[in-house]
Coordinates of C-alpha atoms and ligand atoms in Angstrom, one line a residue:
M1 CA 2.0 35.7 8.7
R2 CA 0.2 32.9 8.1
T3 CA 1.6 29.8 7.6
I4 CA 0.5 26.6 5.7
A5 CA 2.4 23.0 6.3
F6 CA 2.6 20.2 3.7
A7 CA 2.4 17.2 5.6
T8 CA 1.2 13.3 5.4
Q9 CA 3.0 10.0 6.4
K10 CA 3.6 9.1 3.2
G11 CA 6.3 9.9 0.9
G12 CA 5.6 10.7 -2.8
S13 CA 2.3 12.0 -2.4
G14 CA 3.2 15.1 -3.6
K15 CA 4.2 17.6 -0.6
S16 CA 7.1 19.5 -1.9
T17 CA 6.1 19.5 -5.6
L18 CA 2.7 21.3 -4.4
A19 CA 4.4 23.2 -1.7
S20 CA 7.2 24.5 -4.4
S21 CA 4.1 25.7 -7.3
I22 CA 1.8 27.0 -4.4
A23 CA 4.7 29.1 -2.9
V24 CA 5.5 30.5 -6.4
A25 CA 1.6 31.2 -7.2
A26 CA 1.2 32.7 -4.0
H27 CA 4.8 34.9 -4.4
E28 CA 2.6 35.9 -8.1
A29 CA -0.6 37.2 -6.1
G30 CA 1.4 39.7 -4.0
E31 CA 2.5 37.5 -0.5
R32 CA 6.1 37.7 0.7
V33 CA 6.6 34.0 0.8
F34 CA 9.1 32.0 3.1
I35 CA 9.7 28.1 2.4
L36 CA 11.0 26.3 5.3
D37 CA 12.1 23.1 4.4
M38 CA 12.1 20.4 7.2
D39 CA 12.6 17.3 5.2
P40 CA 16.0 15.8 5.8
Q41 CA 16.3 15.1 2.1
Q42 CA 15.9 18.8 1.5
S43 CA 14.1 18.5 -1.8
L44 CA 13.1 22.2 -1.6
M45 CA 17.0 23.4 -0.7
K46 CA 17.8 21.3 -4.1
W47 CA 14.6 23.2 -6.1
A48 CA 15.8 26.7 -4.9
K49 CA 19.5 25.8 -5.9
A50 CA 18.1 24.7 -9.4
R51 CA 15.9 28.4 -9.3
G52 CA 19.1 30.3 -8.5
D53 CA 17.4 33.6 -7.2
V54 CA 15.6 34.9 -4.1
S55 CA 12.1 35.6 -5.0
V56 CA 11.0 32.6 -3.2
P57 CA 13.7 31.8 -0.2
V58 CA 14.0 28.7 1.2
E59 CA 15.9 27.3 4.5
A60 CA 16.2 24.1 5.9
I61 CA 15.8 24.5 9.8
L62 CA 15.9 22.1 12.6
P63 CA 12.8 21.7 14.7
G64 CA 14.0 23.4 18.0
K65 CA 14.6 26.5 15.9
I66 CA 10.9 26.8 14.4
N67 CA 9.7 29.5 17.1
A68 CA 12.8 31.9 16.5
V69 CA 12.9 31.7 12.7
M70 CA 9.0 32.0 12.5
N71 CA 8.7 35.1 14.7
S72 CA 11.9 36.7 12.8
L73 CA 10.6 35.9 9.4
A74 CA 7.1 37.6 10.7
K75 CA 9.3 40.7 11.6
S76 CA 10.9 40.9 8.6
G77 CA 7.6 41.3 6.8
V78 CA 7.0 37.9 5.3
T79 CA 3.4 36.9 4.7
L80 CA 3.2 33.7 4.0
C81 CA 5.5 30.8 4.9
V82 CA 5.5 27.4 3.6
I83 CA 6.8 24.3 5.4
D84 CA 7.7 21.0 3.5
T85 CA 8.0 18.1 5.8
A86 CA 9.3 14.2 5.6
G87 CA 7.0 11.8 5.0
T88 CA 7.7 9.8 8.0
E89 CA 6.2 10.7 11.6
S90 CA 9.3 12.8 12.9
T91 CA 10.2 15.8 15.6
A92 CA 10.3 17.6 12.6
T93 CA 7.1 16.9 11.2
A94 CA 5.2 17.4 14.3
A95 CA 6.9 20.6 15.1
A96 CA 5.6 21.6 11.7
M97 CA 2.1 20.6 12.2
K98 CA 2.1 22.7 15.9
A99 CA 3.6 25.6 14.0
A100 CA 1.3 26.0 11.1
D101 CA -2.2 27.6 10.7
L102 CA -2.8 25.0 8.3
C103 CA -1.7 21.6 7.3
I104 CA -2.7 20.4 4.1
I105 CA -2.4 16.6 3.4
P106 CA -2.0 15.6 -0.1
A107 CA -3.3 12.2 -1.1
R108 CA -3.2 10.5 -4.6
P109 CA -6.3 8.6 -5.0
N110 CA -5.2 5.2 -3.7
A111 CA -6.0 2.9 -0.6
F112 CA -2.2 3.6 0.6
D113 CA -2.5 7.3 0.2
L114 CA -6.0 7.4 1.7
W115 CA -5.0 5.2 4.8
A116 CA -1.9 7.0 5.6
S117 CA -4.0 10.6 5.3
D118 CA -6.2 9.2 8.3
V119 CA -3.1 8.4 10.3
T120 CA -1.9 12.1 9.5
R121 CA -5.4 13.3 10.5
R122 CA -5.4 11.6 13.5
A123 CA -2.4 13.0 14.7
L124 CA -3.6 16.4 13.7
R125 CA -6.8 16.3 15.8
E126 CA -5.0 15.2 18.8
M127 CA -2.8 18.6 18.5
R128 CA -6.0 20.5 17.8
K129 CA -4.7 21.6 14.6
D130 CA -6.7 22.8 11.4
Y131 CA -6.1 20.8 8.4
V132 CA -7.4 20.0 4.9
F133 CA -6.9 17.1 2.5
L134 CA -5.9 17.7 -1.0
L135 CA -6.4 15.1 -3.8
N136 CA -3.5 15.1 -5.9
Q137 CA -2.3 13.2 -9.3
C138 CA -5.8 12.6 -10.0
P139 CA -5.6 10.2 -13.4
P140 CA -7.4 11.7 -16.4
A141 CA -11.1 11.9 -16.4
Q142 CA -12.1 8.1 -17.8
Q143 CA -10.8 6.6 -14.4
N144 CA -13.4 9.1 -12.7
A145 CA -14.3 5.9 -10.2
R146 CA -11.4 5.6 -8.4
I147 CA -11.2 9.7 -7.6
S148 CA -14.8 9.7 -6.7
E149 CA -14.1 7.0 -4.0
G150 CA -11.0 9.1 -3.0
V151 CA -13.2 12.3 -2.8
E152 CA -15.9 10.4 -0.9
M153 CA -13.4 8.8 1.5
L154 CA -11.7 12.5 2.3
E155 CA -14.9 14.3 2.2
K156 CA -16.1 11.7 5.3
M157 CA -12.5 12.3 7.3
G158 CA -13.2 16.2 6.9
G159 CA -12.3 18.8 4.6
L160 CA -11.1 18.4 1.0
I161 CA -9.9 21.3 -0.7
S162 CA -10.5 22.4 -4.0
P163 CA -9.3 21.8 -7.1
L164 CA -8.4 18.1 -7.5
I165 CA -5.0 18.3 -8.7
G166 CA -4.2 16.2 -11.7
A167 CA -1.5 14.2 -12.7
R168 CA 0.4 16.4 -15.2
V169 CA 3.9 16.6 -16.5
D170 CA 4.3 20.3 -15.7
Y171 CA 4.2 19.8 -12.1
Q172 CA 7.2 17.0 -12.5
E173 CA 9.3 19.8 -14.8
A174 CA 8.8 22.6 -13.0
A175 CA 9.9 21.1 -9.9
G176 CA 13.2 19.7 -11.7
S177 CA 14.1 23.3 -12.9
G178 CA 13.1 25.3 -9.9
L179 CA 10.2 26.8 -10.9
G180 CA 6.3 26.7 -10.3
V181 CA 4.0 25.3 -12.6
T182 CA 2.8 29.2 -13.3
E183 CA 6.2 30.0 -14.4
L184 CA 6.8 26.8 -16.5
N185 CA 3.5 27.1 -18.5
P186 CA 1.9 30.1 -17.3
G187 CA -1.4 29.2 -19.7
G188 CA -1.4 25.6 -19.1
P189 CA -4.0 23.3 -17.1
A190 CA -1.5 22.9 -13.9
A191 CA -0.9 26.6 -13.8
E192 CA -4.7 27.4 -14.0
E193 CA -5.4 24.5 -10.9
I194 CA -2.8 26.0 -8.5
R195 CA -3.7 29.4 -8.8
K196 CA -7.5 28.5 -8.2
L197 CA -5.6 26.0 -5.2
W198 CA -4.1 29.2 -3.8
S199 CA -7.1 31.3 -3.7
S200 CA -9.2 28.5 -1.6
I201 CA -6.0 28.0 0.7
K202 CA -5.9 31.9 1.3
R203 CA -10.0 32.1 1.5
R204 CA -9.5 29.5 4.1
L205 CA -6.8 30.8 6.1
A206 CA -9.0 34.2 5.7
K207 CA -12.2 32.6 7.1
G208 CA -11.2 29.3 8.7
K209 CA -13.8 27.5 6.1
P210 CA -12.9 24.6 3.8
A211 CA -13.4 25.3 0.0
T212 CA -15.6 22.6 -1.5
A213 CA -13.7 20.0 -3.7
T214 CA -15.8 19.8 -7.3
R215 CA -15.9 15.8 -8.2
K216 CA -14.9 17.0 -12.0
A217 CA -11.4 15.3 -12.7
A218 CA -8.4 17.5 -13.8
Ligands
LIG1 N1 0.3 16.8 -9.7 C1 1.4 15.8 -10.3 N2 1.3 15.4 -11.5 C2 2.6 14.7 -11.8 N3 3.4 14.6 -11.1 C3 3.3 14.6 -9.8 C4 2.4 15.6 -9.2 N4 2.9 15.7 -7.9 C5 4.0 14.8 -7.7 N5 4.0 14.1 -8.5 C6 5.5 13.5 -9.0 O1 5.8 12.6 -7.9 C7 6.5 12.3 -7.2 C8 6.5 12.6 -5.6 O2 6.4 13.7 -5.3 P1 6.6 14.5 -4.4 O3 6.7 16.1 -4.4 O4 8.4 14.3 -4.2 O5 6.2 14.0 -2.9 P2 6.4 13.9 -1.5 O6 7.3 15.4 -1.1 O7 5.0 14.0 -0.8 O8 7.6 12.9 -1.1 C9 7.8 13.4 -7.7 O9 8.1 12.4 -8.8 C10 7.1 14.3 -8.4 O10 6.9 14.8 -9.7
LIG2 MG1 9.0 15.6 0.0

């Protein structure tokens, strides 16, 4: 079983949104996926309730239980564990980061998110954990300068995983309906970029090598 955790000390950067859509895309690609919701706000527990099926199960757990839960998930044949965390420093977030093979740090292309990314990166470096940045909610192509700045800053800080994720209504609609974007609108651009993102994450998990982001706006 491989484990990815979405983490950054910043609310609203898209952790829960991306975790749910990635979990669904990985499920569609043949993984046996299980989501651990470690955010007290329990966004993904609510998502699961709206979803109403068990194809991508979600469970809320306390940090002290994480090792036991992950052992039993691995034994039961789960191949991918996706952990969603709160946008604050907490015991639960630290436990999730420690448990993950790869931490994904989403950031919007703005100064506050990028600064918060650096705080998370430092914490992960101290823990000697593997991490990648992910640029989310990128504005349409005409605002390219801001995206380029974000790409440059994150590249300087470490690996930036591709592709860049656009700001798209599909992400909001899918999350609210208990779906992934690949289910909501399988032929749409959000679905396409999430499938690509899953491929990049999978490659990274397999080889431990970052996929390079392109500068093309989403
Ligand atoms: N790529 C995206 N495009 C459009 N809206 C997005 C995107 N990613 C996240 N959002 C929206 O941004 C808000 C915060 O996302 P959320 O996943 O709750 O962040 P976090 O879990 O990091 O606090 C939500 O309203 C969500 O719908
Ligand atoms: Mg969240």
